[in-house]
Coordinates of C-alpha atoms in Angstrom, one line a residue:
X1 CA 0.1 -0.2 -0.1
X2 CA 1.3 3.5 -1.0
X3 CA 2.1 5.7 1.7
X4 CA -0.5 8.3 2.2
X5 CA 0.1 12.0 2.9
X6 CA -1.4 12.8 6.3
X7 CA -2.0 16.5 7.6
X8 CA -3.7 16.9 11.0
X9 CA -7.2 18.0 10.4
X10 CA -8.4 21.4 11.9
X11 CA -10.9 21.1 14.2
X12 CA -14.9 21.6 13.6
X13 CA -16.5 25.0 14.3
X14 CA -19.5 27.0 13.2
X15 CA -21.2 29.7 14.9
X16 CA -25.0 27.9 14.0
X17 CA -24.3 24.8 16.0
X18 CA -24.9 21.3 15.3
X19 CA -27.9 19.8 13.8
X20 CA -28.8 16.0 13.7
X21 CA -27.4 15.4 17.2
X22 CA -28.4 15.3 21.1
X23 CA -25.8 17.3 23.5
X24 CA -24.3 20.4 21.9
X25 CA -21.3 20.3 20.4
X26 CA -19.3 17.5 18.5
X27 CA -15.8 17.3 17.9
X28 CA -13.0 15.4 16.4
X29 CA -11.8 14.2 19.5
X30 CA -15.1 12.5 20.1
X31 CA -14.4 11.0 16.6
X32 CA -11.4 9.5 17.1
X33 CA -11.2 6.2 15.8
X34 CA -13.8 6.6 13.2
X35 CA -13.1 7.2 9.6
X36 CA -14.7 10.9 9.2
X37 CA -15.9 12.4 5.9
X38 CA -16.2 16.0 6.1
X39 CA -18.9 17.3 3.2
X40 CA -18.8 21.0 2.5
X41 CA -22.3 22.0 1.1
X42 CA -24.9 24.5 0.5
X43 CA -28.4 24.0 0.0
X44 CA -28.2 25.9 -2.9
X45 CA -26.3 24.1 -4.8
X46 CA -27.4 21.1 -7.1
X47 CA -24.1 19.4 -7.1
X48 CA -24.1 19.2 -3.3
X49 CA -27.4 17.5 -3.6
X50 CA -26.1 15.2 -6.0
X51 CA -23.1 14.4 -3.5
X52 CA -25.7 13.7 -0.6
X53 CA -27.3 10.9 -2.7
X54 CA -24.0 9.7 -3.9
X55 CA -22.9 9.2 -0.5
X56 CA -26.5 7.4 1.1
X57 CA -25.0 3.9 -0.2
X58 CA -21.5 4.3 1.6
X59 CA -23.2 5.9 4.8
X60 CA -25.3 2.9 5.0
X61 CA -22.9 0.1 4.1
X62 CA -19.7 1.5 6.5
X63 CA -22.3 2.9 9.3
X64 CA -20.1 1.3 12.1
X65 CA -17.1 2.8 11.1
X66 CA -17.5 5.6 8.8
X67 CA -19.6 9.4 10.1
X68 CA -20.0 11.8 7.4
X69 CA -20.6 15.0 8.9
X70 CA -22.1 17.6 6.9
X71 CA -20.6 21.4 7.0
X72 CA -23.2 24.1 5.6
X73 CA -21.3 26.7 4.1
X74 CA -23.5 29.5 2.5
X75 CA -23.5 31.2 -0.4
X76 CA -26.7 33.3 -0.2
X77 CA -27.6 35.4 2.7
X78 CA -30.6 33.4 3.2
X79 CA -28.5 30.2 3.7
X80 CA -26.6 32.0 6.8
X81 CA -30.2 31.5 8.6
X82 CA -30.1 28.7 11.1
X83 CA -33.6 27.8 10.6
X84 CA -33.2 27.4 6.6
X85 CA -30.2 25.1 7.5
X86 CA -32.1 22.9 9.7
X87 CA -35.3 23.2 7.2
X88 CA -32.7 22.2 4.3
X89 CA -31.2 19.3 6.5
X90 CA -35.0 17.5 6.7
X91 CA -35.6 18.5 3.0
X92 CA -32.9 16.4 1.5
X93 CA -33.0 13.6 3.7
X94 CA -29.3 14.5 5.3
X95 CA -29.4 11.2 7.9
X96 CA -25.6 12.7 9.4
X97 CA -24.6 15.4 11.9
X98 CA -24.5 18.8 10.0
X99 CA -22.3 21.8 11.2
X100 CA -23.9 25.1 10.3
X101 CA -21.2 27.6 9.6
X102 CA -22.4 30.9 8.9
X103 CA -19.4 32.7 8.7
X104 CA -17.3 30.0 6.8
X105 CA -14.8 29.3 9.4
X106 CA -14.5 25.6 9.2
X107 CA -14.4 26.3 5.1
X108 CA -11.6 28.4 5.8
X109 CA -9.2 26.1 7.9
X110 CA -9.6 23.7 5.4
X111 CA -9.1 25.8 2.6
X112 CA -11.9 24.7 0.7
X113 CA -12.9 26.6 -2.7
X114 CA -16.0 24.9 -4.1
X115 CA -19.2 23.3 -3.3
X116 CA -19.3 20.4 -2.7
X117 CA -15.7 19.3 -1.2
X118 CA -15.3 16.2 0.6
X119 CA -12.3 15.7 2.9
X120 CA -11.6 12.4 4.2
X121 CA -9.8 12.1 8.1
X122 CA -8.7 9.1 8.9
X123 CA -9.1 7.1 12.5
X124 CA -6.0 8.9 14.3
X125 CA -7.6 12.6 12.8
X126 CA -5.5 13.3 10.1
X127 CA -6.8 14.3 6.4
X128 CA -5.7 11.7 3.8
X129 CA -7.9 12.8 1.0
X130 CA -10.0 15.9 -0.6
X131 CA -12.1 16.0 -3.6
X132 CA -13.9 18.6 -5.2
X133 CA -17.2 18.1 -7.2
X134 CA -19.1 15.0 -7.9
X135 CA -18.5 11.8 -9.2
X136 CA -16.1 10.5 -6.4
X137 CA -18.0 8.5 -4.3
X138 CA -16.6 5.1 -5.8
X139 CA -12.8 6.5 -5.0
X140 CA -14.0 7.2 -1.3
X141 CA -15.8 3.9 -0.9
X142 CA -12.2 2.3 -1.9
X143 CA -10.4 4.4 0.5
X144 CA -12.7 3.6 3.4
X145 CA -12.0 0.0 3.0
X146 CA -8.4 0.3 3.0
X147 CA -8.5 2.6 5.7
X148 CA -10.7 0.0 7.6
X149 CA -8.2 -2.9 7.0
X150 CA -5.1 -0.4 8.0
X151 CA -6.5 1.0 11.5
X152 CA -8.1 -2.7 12.2
X153 CA -4.5 -3.9 12.2
X154 CA -3.3 -1.0 13.9
X155 CA -5.8 -0.8 16.6
X156 CA -6.7 2.1 15.8
X157 CA -9.9 1.7 14.4
X158 CA -13.4 2.1 16.7
X159 CA -16.4 0.4 15.7
X160 CA -20.3 1.2 16.9
X161 CA -23.3 3.9 16.6
X162 CA -22.3 7.1 15.2
X163 CA -23.5 10.4 16.6
X164 CA -26.5 10.8 14.3
X165 CA -30.2 11.5 15.9
X166 CA -33.2 11.6 13.8
X167 CA -35.3 14.5 14.3
X168 CA -39.0 13.5 15.3
X169 CA -41.5 13.9 12.2
X170 CA -44.1 16.8 11.8
X171 CA -47.7 15.6 11.3
X172 CA -48.3 18.1 8.1
X173 CA -50.4 17.3 5.1
X174 CA -47.8 18.3 3.0
X175 CA -44.0 18.7 3.7
X176 CA -41.7 20.8 1.9
X177 CA -44.1 20.6 -1.0
X178 CA -42.0 21.5 -4.5
X179 CA -44.4 22.5 -7.5
X180 CA -48.3 22.7 -8.3
X181 CA -50.4 22.0 -10.9
X182 CA -54.2 23.1 -11.7
X183 CA -56.1 20.3 -12.7
X184 CA -59.1 20.4 -15.1
X185 CA -61.2 19.5 -12.3
X186 CA -60.6 22.6 -10.2
X187 CA -58.3 19.9 -7.7
X188 CA -54.8 21.1 -7.3
X189 CA -51.9 18.6 -8.1
X190 CA -48.9 19.1 -5.9
X191 CA -45.3 17.4 -5.7
X192 CA -44.6 16.5 -2.0
X193 CA -41.2 16.4 -2.3
X194 CA -39.9 15.5 1.0
X195 CA -42.5 12.3 1.2
X196 CA -41.8 11.1 -2.4
X197 CA -45.2 11.3 -3.2
X198 CA -48.1 13.7 -5.5
X199 CA -50.9 15.1 -3.5
X200 CA -54.2 15.7 -5.3
X201 CA -55.8 18.5 -3.2
X202 CA -59.3 20.1 -3.4
X203 CA -59.4 23.6 -5.0
X204 CA -59.2 25.1 -1.2
X205 CA -55.7 23.7 -1.5
X206 CA -56.0 21.8 1.8
X207 CA -58.7 18.8 1.8
X208 CA -56.9 15.9 0.4
X209 CA -58.2 14.1 -2.3
X210 CA -55.5 11.3 -2.8
X211 CA -51.9 10.6 -2.6
X212 CA -50.1 9.1 -5.4
X213 CA -46.9 6.9 -4.1
X214 CA -46.1 4.9 -1.3
X215 CA -44.0 7.9 0.1
X216 CA -41.0 5.4 0.4
X217 CA -37.8 6.8 -1.9
X218 CA -37.9 4.3 -5.0
X219 CA -37.9 4.3 -8.7
X220 CA -41.1 1.9 -9.1
X221 CA -43.9 2.1 -11.7
X222 CA -47.7 1.0 -11.0
X223 CA -50.6 1.5 -9.2
X224 CA -51.0 4.9 -6.9
X225 CA -50.1 3.0 -3.9
X226 CA -47.4 1.2 -5.1
X227 CA -45.4 3.7 -7.3
X228 CA -42.2 5.3 -6.3
X229 CA -40.9 8.5 -6.3
X230 CA -37.7 10.5 -5.2
X231 CA -38.2 14.1 -4.4
X232 CA -40.4 14.6 -7.2
X233 CA -40.8 18.8 -8.4
X234 CA -42.4 19.9 -11.7
X235 CA -45.5 19.0 -13.3
X236 CA -47.2 19.7 -16.4
X237 CA -50.3 18.9 -18.0
X238 CA -50.1 17.2 -21.3
X239 CA -52.4 17.2 -24.3
X240 CA -53.8 13.8 -23.5
X241 CA -54.8 14.9 -20.1
X242 CA -52.0 12.9 -18.1
X243 CA -49.4 14.6 -16.2
X244 CA -45.8 14.4 -16.7
X245 CA -43.9 14.5 -13.4
X246 CA -40.0 15.6 -13.0
X247 CA -38.7 12.8 -10.6
X248 CA -35.8 14.9 -9.6
X249 CA -33.5 12.6 -7.8
X250 CA -34.8 9.9 -9.8
X251 CA -33.5 11.4 -12.7
X252 CA -36.4 11.0 -14.7
X253 CA -39.8 12.0 -16.2
X254 CA -42.9 10.2 -15.1
X255 CA -46.3 9.9 -16.6
X256 CA -49.6 9.7 -14.2
X257 CA -52.6 8.6 -15.4
X258 CA -55.1 11.0 -13.6
X259 CA -58.0 8.4 -14.0
X260 CA -56.8 5.6 -12.5
X261 CA -53.5 7.1 -10.6
X262 CA -51.2 4.8 -12.7
X263 CA -47.4 5.7 -12.6
X264 CA -45.0 5.0 -15.5
X265 CA -41.9 6.2 -16.9
X266 CA -41.5 8.7 -20.1
X267 CA -37.7 9.5 -20.0
X268 CA -34.5 8.4 -18.2
X269 CA -32.8 5.6 -16.9
X270 CA -32.6 6.2 -13.0
X271 CA -28.6 7.0 -13.8
X272 CA -27.4 10.7 -13.5
X273 CA -26.2 11.8 -16.8
X274 CA -22.1 12.6 -17.1
X275 CA -20.0 14.4 -19.4
X276 CA -19.4 11.6 -22.5
X277 CA -23.1 10.3 -22.2
X278 CA -25.4 10.5 -25.3
X279 CA -27.5 13.8 -25.3
X280 CA -30.3 12.6 -27.3
X281 CA -32.0 9.8 -28.3
X282 CA -35.0 7.1 -27.1
X283 CA -36.3 8.7 -23.9
X284 CA -36.2 5.2 -21.9
X285 CA -32.3 5.1 -23.0
X286 CA -30.7 8.5 -22.4
X287 CA -29.5 9.5 -18.9
X288 CA -31.2 12.5 -17.2
X289 CA -29.8 14.9 -14.1
X290 CA -31.8 16.5 -11.8
X291 CA -34.7 17.7 -13.8
X292 CA -36.2 20.3 -11.5
X293 CA -39.4 21.4 -14.0
X294 CA -41.3 20.7 -16.7
X295 CA -43.4 22.7 -19.3
X296 CA -45.2 22.4 -23.0
X297 CA -43.7 24.6 -25.4
X298 CA -44.2 24.4 -28.9
X299 CA -45.2 20.7 -28.8
X300 CA -42.7 19.6 -26.5
X301 CA -42.2 19.0 -22.9
X302 CA -39.3 21.2 -22.2
X303 CA -37.2 20.2 -19.2
X304 CA -35.2 22.4 -16.6
X305 CA -32.2 20.4 -16.5
X306 CA -30.8 21.8 -13.3
X307 CA -28.1 19.0 -12.7
X308 CA -26.3 19.9 -15.8
X309 CA -27.4 23.9 -16.4
X310 CA -29.3 23.3 -19.2
X311 CA -32.7 23.0 -21.0
X312 CA -33.7 19.8 -22.7
X313 CA -36.8 18.6 -24.3
X314 CA -38.9 15.3 -24.7
X315 CA -40.6 14.9 -28.1
X316 CA -44.2 12.8 -26.8
X317 CA -44.8 12.2 -30.7
X318 CA -41.6 10.3 -31.2
X319 CA -40.6 9.1 -27.4
X320 CA -37.3 10.8 -27.9
X321 CA -35.3 13.3 -25.5
X322 CA -32.4 15.6 -26.1
X323 CA -30.4 18.8 -25.1
X324 CA -32.4 21.9 -26.4
X325 CA -30.3 24.7 -25.0
X326 CA -27.1 25.2 -23.0
X327 CA -23.6 24.0 -22.8
X328 CA -23.1 22.3 -19.2
X329 CA -21.0 25.4 -18.5
X330 CA -22.5 27.1 -15.4
X331 CA -23.0 31.0 -15.7
X332 CA -25.2 33.6 -17.5
X333 CA -24.7 34.0 -21.4
X334 CA -27.4 34.4 -23.8
X335 CA -27.3 34.3 -27.6
X336 CA -28.5 31.0 -29.7
X337 CA -29.5 28.2 -27.7
X338 CA -26.5 25.9 -28.1
X339 CA -24.0 28.9 -26.7
X340 CA -26.1 29.6 -24.2
X341 CA -24.9 29.0 -20.5
X342 CA -27.4 28.6 -17.6
X343 CA -27.0 28.3 -13.6
X344 CA -29.3 25.6 -12.1
X345 CA -32.7 26.4 -14.0
X346 CA -35.6 25.3 -11.8
X347 CA -38.7 27.1 -12.9
X348 CA -40.6 27.1 -16.5
X349 CA -43.5 28.6 -17.7
X350 CA -45.0 28.7 -21.2
X351 CA -46.7 31.4 -23.1
X352 CA -47.5 31.4 -26.6
X353 CA -44.6 32.9 -27.8
X354 CA -41.7 32.5 -24.9
X355 CA -40.8 29.8 -22.4
X356 CA -40.2 31.5 -19.1
X357 CA -37.6 30.0 -16.7
X358 CA -35.9 31.0 -13.6
X359 CA -32.4 30.3 -13.4
X360 CA -31.6 30.2 -9.5
X361 CA -27.9 30.0 -9.2
X362 CA -27.5 33.6 -11.2
X363 CA -30.6 34.8 -9.3
X364 CA -31.9 35.6 -12.7
X365 CA -35.2 35.6 -14.7
X366 CA -34.7 34.4 -18.6
X367 CA -36.6 33.2 -21.5
X368 CA -36.4 31.4 -24.7
X369 CA -37.7 32.5 -28.0
X370 CA -39.5 30.4 -30.7
X371 CA -36.4 30.5 -32.8
X372 CA -34.4 28.7 -29.5
X373 CA -32.8 31.9 -28.4
X374 CA -32.0 32.9 -25.1
X375 CA -32.6 36.0 -23.3
X376 CA -32.2 37.7 -19.9
X377 CA -34.7 39.6 -18.1
X378 CA -33.2 40.3 -14.9
X379 CA -29.9 39.2 -13.4
X380 CA -26.3 39.5 -13.7
X381 CA -24.3 36.7 -12.8
X382 CA -23.5 34.2 -10.3
X383 CA -22.0 36.4 -7.5
X384 CA -25.0 39.5 -7.3
X385 CA -28.3 39.0 -5.9
X386 CA -30.8 40.6 -3.5
X387 CA -33.9 42.4 -3.1
X388 CA -34.4 45.5 -5.2
X389 CA -37.1 46.7 -7.5
X390 CA -37.2 49.4 -10.3
X391 CA -35.8 48.7 -13.6
X392 CA -34.9 45.3 -14.7
X393 CA -31.4 45.9 -15.6
X394 CA -30.5 47.0 -11.9
X395 CA -33.3 45.0 -10.2
X396 CA -32.3 42.1 -7.9
X397 CA -33.7 38.4 -7.1
X398 CA -32.3 35.8 -4.5
X399 CA -32.2 32.3 -6.1
X400 CA -36.0 32.1 -7.7
X401 CA -37.3 28.7 -7.9
X402 CA -40.5 29.4 -9.7
X403 CA -42.2 31.4 -12.5
X404 CA -45.7 32.1 -13.5
X405 CA -46.9 33.7 -16.6
X406 CA -49.9 36.1 -15.5
X407 CA -52.9 36.9 -18.1
X408 CA -51.6 40.4 -18.9
X409 CA -48.4 39.2 -20.5
X410 CA -46.2 40.0 -17.2
X411 CA -44.5 37.3 -15.1
X412 CA -44.8 36.2 -11.4
X413 CA -41.4 35.0 -10.0
X414 CA -41.2 32.9 -6.8
X415 CA -38.2 34.8 -5.1
X416 CA -37.2 32.1 -2.9
X417 CA -34.7 33.2 -0.8
X418 CA -36.5 36.5 -0.5
X419 CA -39.3 34.8 0.6
X420 CA -41.2 37.2 -1.9
X421 CA -43.2 36.9 -4.9
X422 CA -42.3 39.3 -7.7
X423 CA -43.3 40.6 -10.8
X424 CA -41.7 41.5 -14.1
X425 CA -43.7 43.4 -16.6
X426 CA -42.0 43.0 -20.4
X427 CA -44.3 46.1 -21.2
X428 CA -42.1 48.6 -19.1
X429 CA -39.2 46.7 -18.0
X430 CA -40.2 47.3 -14.3
X431 CA -39.7 44.6 -11.5
X432 CA -42.3 44.8 -8.6
X433 CA -43.1 43.0 -5.5
X434 CA -46.9 41.2 -5.1
X435 CA -46.3 39.8 -2.0
X436 CA -43.8 39.2 1.1
X437 CA -43.5 37.2 4.4
X438 CA -43.9 34.0 2.3
X439 CA -41.5 31.2 3.6
X440 CA -39.2 29.7 0.9
X441 CA -42.0 29.9 -2.2
X442 CA -41.0 27.7 -4.9
X443 CA -43.8 27.5 -7.0
X444 CA -47.4 29.7 -8.0
X445 CA -50.5 28.5 -9.9
X446 CA -53.4 30.9 -11.1
X447 CA -56.8 29.7 -9.8
X448 CA -59.2 32.5 -11.0
X449 CA -58.6 35.7 -10.1
X450 CA -56.2 34.5 -7.2
X451 CA -52.6 33.2 -7.3
X452 CA -51.6 30.0 -5.3
X453 CA -48.2 30.0 -4.2
X454 CA -46.1 26.8 -2.9
X455 CA -44.7 28.0 0.7
X456 CA -42.3 25.1 0.7
X457 CA -40.8 26.0 3.9
X458 CA -44.6 26.5 5.8
X459 CA -45.3 23.3 4.3
X460 CA -48.5 24.5 2.6
X461 CA -50.6 26.3 0.0
X462 CA -51.3 30.1 0.3
X463 CA -53.9 31.5 -1.6
X464 CA -53.3 35.3 -2.5
X465 CA -55.6 38.2 -4.5
X466 CA -53.2 39.6 -7.2
X467 CA -52.8 42.9 -5.7
X468 CA -53.3 46.0 -7.9
X469 CA -50.8 48.0 -6.3
X470 CA -47.5 46.3 -5.6
X471 CA -45.8 46.1 -2.2
X472 CA -42.8 48.4 -1.3
X473 CA -40.0 47.1 -0.2
X474 CA -36.7 48.4 1.0
X475 CA -34.1 47.6 -1.4
X476 CA -30.9 45.4 -0.7
X477 CA -28.3 44.0 -2.5
X478 CA -25.9 41.6 -1.9
X479 CA -22.7 39.6 -3.2
X480 CA -21.4 36.0 -2.3
X481 CA -19.2 36.8 0.8
X482 CA -16.1 34.2 0.2
X483 CA -12.6 35.6 1.2
X484 CA -10.7 36.9 -2.1
X485 CA -7.6 34.9 -3.1
X486 CA -4.5 37.6 -3.2
X487 CA -2.9 36.9 -6.6
X488 CA 0.3 38.7 -8.2
X489 CA -0.7 41.1 -11.5
X490 CA 0.7 39.1 -14.5
X491 CA 1.4 35.8 -14.8
X492 CA -0.4 33.5 -12.5
X493 CA -0.1 29.7 -13.1
X494 CA -3.3 27.7 -12.4
X495 CA -3.0 23.7 -11.4
X496 CA -5.9 21.5 -11.3
X497 CA -4.8 18.6 -8.6
X498 CA -6.3 15.2 -9.7
X499 CA -4.5 12.1 -8.8
X500 CA -6.6 9.0 -9.9
X501 CA -7.9 6.7 -7.3
X502 CA -6.4 3.8 -6.1
X503 CA -6.4 0.9 -9.0
X504 CA -7.4 3.3 -11.6
X505 CA -5.5 5.3 -14.5
X506 CA -6.7 8.1 -16.6
X507 CA -8.9 7.0 -19.3
X508 CA -6.7 7.8 -22.4
X509 CA -8.5 5.1 -25.2
X510 CA -10.4 7.7 -27.0
X511 CA -8.2 10.8 -26.8
X512 CA -7.4 13.1 -24.0
X513 CA -8.9 12.3 -20.9
X514 CA -9.2 15.6 -19.1
X515 CA -10.8 19.2 -19.9
X516 CA -10.1 22.7 -18.5
X517 CA -12.1 25.5 -19.1
X518 CA -11.3 29.2 -17.9
X519 CA -13.3 32.1 -18.1
X520 CA -13.4 35.3 -15.7
X521 CA -15.7 38.3 -14.3
X522 CA -15.3 40.8 -15.3
X523 CA -13.8 39.5 -19.0
X524 CA -11.1 41.8 -18.8
X525 CA -9.9 40.5 -16.0
X526 CA -8.0 37.9 -18.3
X527 CA -5.3 38.9 -21.0
X528 CA -4.3 35.4 -21.8
X529 CA -5.4 32.1 -20.9
X530 CA -9.1 32.3 -21.7
X531 CA -10.9 29.1 -23.4
X532 CA -10.8 25.4 -23.5
X533 CA -8.2 23.3 -23.2
X534 CA -7.1 19.1 -22.4
X535 CA -4.5 20.1 -19.7
X536 CA -5.2 20.5 -16.1
X537 CA -2.7 23.5 -15.9
X538 CA -2.8 26.8 -17.6
X539 CA -0.8 30.0 -17.7
X540 CA -2.7 32.8 -17.0
X541 CA -2.1 36.7 -17.6
X542 CA -4.0 38.9 -15.3
X543 CA -4.5 42.9 -16.5
X544 CA -2.9 44.9 -13.7
X545 CA -5.7 47.2 -14.1
X546 CA -8.4 45.2 -12.7
X547 CA -7.8 45.2 -9.1
X548 CA -10.5 42.4 -8.3
X549 CA -12.6 39.8 -10.0
X550 CA -13.8 35.8 -10.3
X551 CA -12.0 33.4 -12.1
X552 CA -14.3 30.5 -13.4
X553 CA -12.7 27.2 -13.8
X554 CA -14.7 24.3 -14.7
X555 CA -12.1 20.9 -15.0
X556 CA -13.2 17.2 -15.9
X557 CA -11.2 13.9 -15.7
X558 CA -12.0 10.4 -16.5
X559 CA -10.2 7.4 -14.9
X560 CA -10.7 3.5 -15.5
X561 CA -9.9 0.6 -13.5
X562 CA -6.5 -0.5 -14.2
X563 CA -6.5 -4.1 -14.8
X564 CA -5.2 -5.2 -17.9
X565 CA -6.9 -8.5 -17.6
X566 CA -10.6 -6.6 -17.4
X567 CA -11.6 -6.3 -20.6
X568 CA -14.5 -3.9 -19.8
X569 CA -13.1 -1.9 -16.9
X570 CA -15.2 0.2 -14.7
X571 CA -14.7 4.2 -15.8
X572 CA -15.9 7.0 -14.0
X573 CA -16.0 10.9 -14.7
X574 CA -15.1 13.6 -11.8
X575 CA -15.7 17.3 -12.4
X576 CA -16.1 20.1 -10.8
X577 CA -16.8 24.4 -11.3
X578 CA -15.2 26.6 -9.4
X579 CA -15.7 30.5 -9.1
X580 CA -12.7 31.7 -7.4
X581 CA -12.8 35.6 -5.9
X582 CA -9.5 37.2 -6.4
X583 CA -7.9 40.6 -5.5
X584 CA -4.8 41.5 -7.6
X585 CA -2.0 42.7 -5.0
X586 CA 1.9 43.4 -5.2
X587 CA 3.2 40.2 -3.5
X588 CA 0.2 37.8 -4.0
X589 CA 0.9 34.6 -5.1
X590 CA 1.8 33.5 -8.8
X591 CA 0.1 30.1 -8.7
X592 CA -3.4 28.6 -7.9
X593 CA -3.8 25.3 -7.0
X594 CA -7.7 23.9 -7.3
X595 CA -8.0 20.3 -5.9
X596 CA -10.3 18.2 -8.0
X597 CA -8.9 14.5 -6.0
X598 CA -5.8 14.4 -4.1
X599 CA -4.1 16.5 -1.9
X600 CA -2.6 19.9 -2.9
X601 CA 1.2 20.4 -2.5

């Protein structure tokens, strides 16, 4: 066994305290003898949610030797609220202790630069591996087995129950509902996301007509009482009267027959899409990635594919699915669909000539026109957000998840992290506030002269009369608060650290196995070094006239089992996007290492 680099693990500290434990503080001393996996995450981040799901099997299989600790490290202001973190832990079924770190104290101690990042600590309290991004569960599982064997032999492994304590279940009709749909009957269909069900309610929005789904996380077709969903979200009515469901964590589209309650699968395999997977084809044979919402537009079901920052479309006639817009790069770029960038699109609403979308991570309202071009109405990018009304070019949202077309041609936005319902009027270019004091609104649906809002964190639907006069609120603007890295003006070497997991090697059978994409905000920050390449290092030239900005780095590496006797080796893709705030100062560093997998030197 190769000798491993080990660094003493810093203590786990966070002003918000601990969730899913009893008895106050939890520290590395109490965890000595266990293998600890520290998961730095933010509940806004779909990639972080993917990692939560990747870790579930490992967490169950090694429950007596491994303790996973979530360290919640906020991006948005709302994510620094302790109750919001408590809600998110329940919403996403997190079954391990979570440290609420609103001031990023532990994030800084571990020199983390990206959501998500996983750090492995051995039973003696040393950091032995770090992984940024998704796709590392297989490597960590192998490392865990090595550490179990090594420390069992040394007598330093301690087995037993972990410190996780499950919260008491709450007896509410809905639990963190996601989206809603008005049915032809006058009833409302709601995705009861955390309970893995759909719930049909009477027109009052409260009385339960029926539940569809067993309530147990799963991927099962069949009758209403036996069907299985996994955190379903978006709903749309098809021309044949059935409902298409964005079954988010199953990476699938499902069909609900309203007459019988029967559930079937329209698209997806249950596997998550990765770079190199097919991007079009027979719908049941193509992998999807966290479909968050659906809408019928131009005869096709458009899909907000939050997990890969794209829009896809499902053709009911041909039963095919494929990419409709987006490159998989995360950001805000308008233009032809094939060149546009999105950031976790999470809400859709169609009119005759526009598909409106809530692009959550850029806190933006955007639209697609009939020729497939992408436009932005409100929002400037990944790092600016807030609650500001007025002219659209200076208005601010905060991580919106839903959008609703209104009868007068304007659009209501479920401005989730501002706890508000906002309105954008294309005729005037103005943004106003329709309602406040909502709790994480994630969708809204028109019912007559009223609008019914899905108050996700209050576990209910709330009916509002559309006001003639907008609510006035005090403006507030925010930027993502992360410490900037001080770098020297001029030359900067960017190194993405990637070490293939034990027993694997880079997959070069079909060409380069790595990819690196670099850009900046503002674009003037980079004089040279922008663009795509296949090396995981890049010589950048920073503009001395630009004192601060953000370097956007996207890296991917593919590795396969290194066994010549295996004709069909298992292969894995590792990928991550970074947004690194930098400040140009004389005496700053001339090298920027980013860890994809391994240990930085």
